[in-house]
Coordinates of C-alpha atoms in Angstrom, one line a residue:
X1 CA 0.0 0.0 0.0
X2 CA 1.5 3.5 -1.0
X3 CA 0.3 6.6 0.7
X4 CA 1.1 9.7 -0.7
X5 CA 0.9 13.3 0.7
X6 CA 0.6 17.1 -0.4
X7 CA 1.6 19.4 2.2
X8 CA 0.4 23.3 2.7
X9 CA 2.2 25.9 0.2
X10 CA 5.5 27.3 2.4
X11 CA 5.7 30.8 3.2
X12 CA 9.0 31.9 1.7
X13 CA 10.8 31.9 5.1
X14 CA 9.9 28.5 5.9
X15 CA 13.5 26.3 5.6
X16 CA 12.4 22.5 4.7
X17 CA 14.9 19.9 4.5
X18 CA 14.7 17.7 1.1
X19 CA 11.3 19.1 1.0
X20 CA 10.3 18.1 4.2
X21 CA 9.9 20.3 7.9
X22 CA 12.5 20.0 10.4
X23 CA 12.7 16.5 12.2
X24 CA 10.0 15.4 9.8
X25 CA 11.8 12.3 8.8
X26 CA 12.6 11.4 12.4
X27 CA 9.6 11.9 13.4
X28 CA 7.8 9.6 11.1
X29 CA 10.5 6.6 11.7
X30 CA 9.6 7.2 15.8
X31 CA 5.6 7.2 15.3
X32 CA 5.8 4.2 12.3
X33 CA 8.6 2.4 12.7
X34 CA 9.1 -0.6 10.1
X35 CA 5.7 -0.2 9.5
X36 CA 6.3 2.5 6.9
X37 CA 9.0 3.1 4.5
X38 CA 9.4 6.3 3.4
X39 CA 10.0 6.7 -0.8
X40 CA 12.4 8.7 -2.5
X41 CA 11.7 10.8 -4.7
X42 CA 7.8 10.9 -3.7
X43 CA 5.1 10.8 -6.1
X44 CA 5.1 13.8 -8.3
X45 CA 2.7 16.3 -6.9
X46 CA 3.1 15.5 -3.4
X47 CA 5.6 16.3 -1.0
X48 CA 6.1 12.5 0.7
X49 CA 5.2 9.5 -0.3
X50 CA 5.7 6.3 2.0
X51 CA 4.6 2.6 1.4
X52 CA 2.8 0.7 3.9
X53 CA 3.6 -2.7 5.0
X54 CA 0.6 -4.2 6.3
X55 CA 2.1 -7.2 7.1
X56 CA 4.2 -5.3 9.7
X57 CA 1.1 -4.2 11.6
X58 CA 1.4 -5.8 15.0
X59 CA -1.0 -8.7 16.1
X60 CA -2.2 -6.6 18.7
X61 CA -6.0 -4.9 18.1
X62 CA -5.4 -2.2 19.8
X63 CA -1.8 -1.6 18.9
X64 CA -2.8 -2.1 15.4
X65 CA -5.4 0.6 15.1
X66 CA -3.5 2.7 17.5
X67 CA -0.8 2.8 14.4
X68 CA -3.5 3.1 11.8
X69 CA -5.0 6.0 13.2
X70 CA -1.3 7.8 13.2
X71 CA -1.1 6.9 9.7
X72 CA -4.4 8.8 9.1
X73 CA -2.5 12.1 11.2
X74 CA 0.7 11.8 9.2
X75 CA 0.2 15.4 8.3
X76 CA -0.2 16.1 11.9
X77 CA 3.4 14.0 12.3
X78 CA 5.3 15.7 9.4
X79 CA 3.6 19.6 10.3
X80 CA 4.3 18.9 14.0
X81 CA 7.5 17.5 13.7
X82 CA 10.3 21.2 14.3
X83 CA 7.5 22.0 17.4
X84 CA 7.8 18.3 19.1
X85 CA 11.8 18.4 18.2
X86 CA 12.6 22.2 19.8
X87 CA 10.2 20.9 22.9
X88 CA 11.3 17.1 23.1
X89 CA 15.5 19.4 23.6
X90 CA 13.4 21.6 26.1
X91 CA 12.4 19.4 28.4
X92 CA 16.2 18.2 29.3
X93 CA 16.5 21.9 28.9
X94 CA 18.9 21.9 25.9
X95 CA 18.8 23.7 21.9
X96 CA 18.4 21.6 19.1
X97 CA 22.1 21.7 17.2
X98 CA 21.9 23.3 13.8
X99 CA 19.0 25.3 14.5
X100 CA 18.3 29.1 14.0
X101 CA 17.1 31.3 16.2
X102 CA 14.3 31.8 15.0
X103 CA 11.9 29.0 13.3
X104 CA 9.3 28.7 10.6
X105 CA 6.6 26.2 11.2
X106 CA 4.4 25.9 8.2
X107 CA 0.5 25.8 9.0
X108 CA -1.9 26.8 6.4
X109 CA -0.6 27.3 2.9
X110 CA 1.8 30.4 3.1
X111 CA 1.5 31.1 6.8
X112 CA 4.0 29.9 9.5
X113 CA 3.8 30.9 13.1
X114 CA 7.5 31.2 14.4
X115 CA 9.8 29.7 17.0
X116 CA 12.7 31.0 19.3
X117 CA 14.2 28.3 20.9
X118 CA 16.0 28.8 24.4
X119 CA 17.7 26.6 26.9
X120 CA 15.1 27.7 29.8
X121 CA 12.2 28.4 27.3
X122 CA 10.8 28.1 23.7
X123 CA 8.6 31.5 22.8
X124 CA 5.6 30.7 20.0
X125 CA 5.0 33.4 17.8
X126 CA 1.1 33.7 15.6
X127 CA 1.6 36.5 13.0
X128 CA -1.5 38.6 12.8
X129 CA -1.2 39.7 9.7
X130 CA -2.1 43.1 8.6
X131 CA -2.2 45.5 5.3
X132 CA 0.5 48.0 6.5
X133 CA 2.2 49.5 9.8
X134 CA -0.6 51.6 10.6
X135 CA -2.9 49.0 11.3
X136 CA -0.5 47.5 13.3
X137 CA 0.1 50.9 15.7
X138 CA -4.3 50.6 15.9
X139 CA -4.1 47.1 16.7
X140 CA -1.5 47.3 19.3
X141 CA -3.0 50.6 20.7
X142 CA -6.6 48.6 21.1
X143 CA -5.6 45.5 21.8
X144 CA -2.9 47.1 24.2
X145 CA -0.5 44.0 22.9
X146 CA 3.2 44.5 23.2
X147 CA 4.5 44.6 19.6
X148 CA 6.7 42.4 18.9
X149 CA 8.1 42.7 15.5
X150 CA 11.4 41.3 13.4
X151 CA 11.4 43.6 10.3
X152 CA 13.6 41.9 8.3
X153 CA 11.2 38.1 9.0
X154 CA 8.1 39.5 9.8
X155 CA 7.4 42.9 8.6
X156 CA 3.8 44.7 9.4
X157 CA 3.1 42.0 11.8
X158 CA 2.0 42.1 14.9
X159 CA 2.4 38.5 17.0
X160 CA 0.4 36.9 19.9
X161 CA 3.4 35.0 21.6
X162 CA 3.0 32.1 24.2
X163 CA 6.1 30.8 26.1
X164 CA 6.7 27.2 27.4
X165 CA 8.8 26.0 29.6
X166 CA 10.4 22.7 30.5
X167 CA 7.5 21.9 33.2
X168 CA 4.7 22.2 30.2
X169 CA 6.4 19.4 28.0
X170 CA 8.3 16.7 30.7
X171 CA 6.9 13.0 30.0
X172 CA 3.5 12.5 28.2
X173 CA 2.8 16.1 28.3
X174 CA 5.1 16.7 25.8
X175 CA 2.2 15.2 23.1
X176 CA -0.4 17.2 24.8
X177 CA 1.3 20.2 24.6
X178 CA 2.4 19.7 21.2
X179 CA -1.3 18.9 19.7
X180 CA -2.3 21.7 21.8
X181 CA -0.3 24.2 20.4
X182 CA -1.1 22.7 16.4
X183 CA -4.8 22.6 16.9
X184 CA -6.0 25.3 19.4
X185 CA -4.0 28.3 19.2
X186 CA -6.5 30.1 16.7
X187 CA -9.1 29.6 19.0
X188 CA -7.2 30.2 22.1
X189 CA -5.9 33.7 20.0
X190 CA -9.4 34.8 19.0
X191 CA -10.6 33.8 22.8
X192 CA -7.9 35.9 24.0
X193 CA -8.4 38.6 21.5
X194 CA -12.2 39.1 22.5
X195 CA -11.3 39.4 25.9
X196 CA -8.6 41.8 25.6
X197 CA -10.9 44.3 23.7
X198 CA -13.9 43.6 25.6
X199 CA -11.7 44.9 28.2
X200 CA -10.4 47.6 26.0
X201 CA -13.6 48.8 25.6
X202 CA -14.9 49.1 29.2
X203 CA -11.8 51.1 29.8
X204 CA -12.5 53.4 27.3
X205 CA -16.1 53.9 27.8
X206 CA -15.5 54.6 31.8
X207 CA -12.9 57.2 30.9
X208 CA -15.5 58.6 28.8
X209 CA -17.8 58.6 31.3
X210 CA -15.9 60.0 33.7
X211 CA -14.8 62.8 31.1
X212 CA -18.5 63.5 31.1
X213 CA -18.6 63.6 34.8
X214 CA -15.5 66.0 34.5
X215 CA -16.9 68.3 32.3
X216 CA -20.7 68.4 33.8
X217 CA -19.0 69.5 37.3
X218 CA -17.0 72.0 35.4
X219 CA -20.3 73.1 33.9
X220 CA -22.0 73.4 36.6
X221 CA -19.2 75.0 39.0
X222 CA -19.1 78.0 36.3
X223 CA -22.6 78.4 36.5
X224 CA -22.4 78.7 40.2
X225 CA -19.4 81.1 40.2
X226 CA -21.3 83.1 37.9
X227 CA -24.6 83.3 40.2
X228 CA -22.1 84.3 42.6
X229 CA -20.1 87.5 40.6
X230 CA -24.0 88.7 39.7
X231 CA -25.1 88.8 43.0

């Protein structure tokens, strides 16, 4: 059995290696072992291509589907692979080797979020991405984020950054933290987001209102000092 793949369109600062995300390769010989064999070149069109021993599988029901149902995530494996890789050095609090300092993780076709692997931590960047630097000076004044900008990698972005640190990823949270970080962070983001204007906004309108307060006492004291200079 042959299964190919097509993975999302890189962004242009996204470094693959023989077409493939860092660790990917590792990564799929860890979760498949003999079970899959990964072809070279792939199929044309598609970005891997592995064939499937069957015969492999292990006797084991439950192991056996356990396997199958990775198979069925290998883009999950192969997109996840740079995230689990900079974490899985994390958690015995080391840097991958060969690494820069600052990562492209492909997610959607021509969008990354970023990583800047430390010793102590690993910081996630999400882009938000936005028409020019104006909108990012409104974004950042509303949203009150701290603007975190590279303008050579990520010009007229503003980015929502989570940190995690060697207690988030030791033992089995490591694929918990992982999957979270693939799959929830947009909702998390617009969660977050909500929040921060809805807050944003109750600030704003109570300083109006207390302008208003402001000026009606300032209104009314003039009216009194003026009863006052008549009589």
């Amino acid at each position: 059995m042959v299964l190919s793949v097509a993975l999302p369109l890189p962004p242009p600062e996204a470094i693959l290696y023989d077409g493939l995300p860092l660790g990917a390769i590792e990564a799929i010989k860890a979760a498949y072992g003999p079970v899959v064999q990964i072809l070279d070149p792939p199929k044309d069109g598609f970005d891997l291509t592995m064939k499937i021993n069957l015969t492999k599988l292990p006797p084991d029901e439950e192991q056996r589907n356990a396997i199958l149902t990775q198979i069925a995530s290998i883009r999950e494996v192969v997109l996840g692979a740079p995230l689990k890789l900079l974490l899985k050095h994390l958690a015995s609090r080391t840097v991958a080797p060969n690494v820069d300092k600052l990562v492209a993780l492909v997610h959607r076709p021509n969008e990354s979020f970023f990583l800047a692997p430390q010793a102590d931590k690993v910081t996630i960047m999400y882009p938000m991405r936005f028409q020019d630097s104006i909108d990012i000076v409104l974004a950042t004044s509303f949203l009150q984020y701290p603007s975190f900008l590279h303008e050579t990698i990520l010009p007229h972005r503003l980015l929502i950054c989570a940190v995690v640190y060697p207690r988030h990823v030791e033992g089995k949270k490591l694929d918990r933290t992982v999957w979270n970080l693939l799959t929830f962070h947009a909702y998390c983001s617009e969660g977050f987001m909500h929040t921060r204007m809805r807050r944003r906004v109750e600030s704003l309108i109570q300083a109006l209102d207390r302008a208003k307060s402001d000026a009606e006492k300032l209104k009314k004291l003039s009216l009194k000092n003026e009863g006052d200079s008549r009589s």
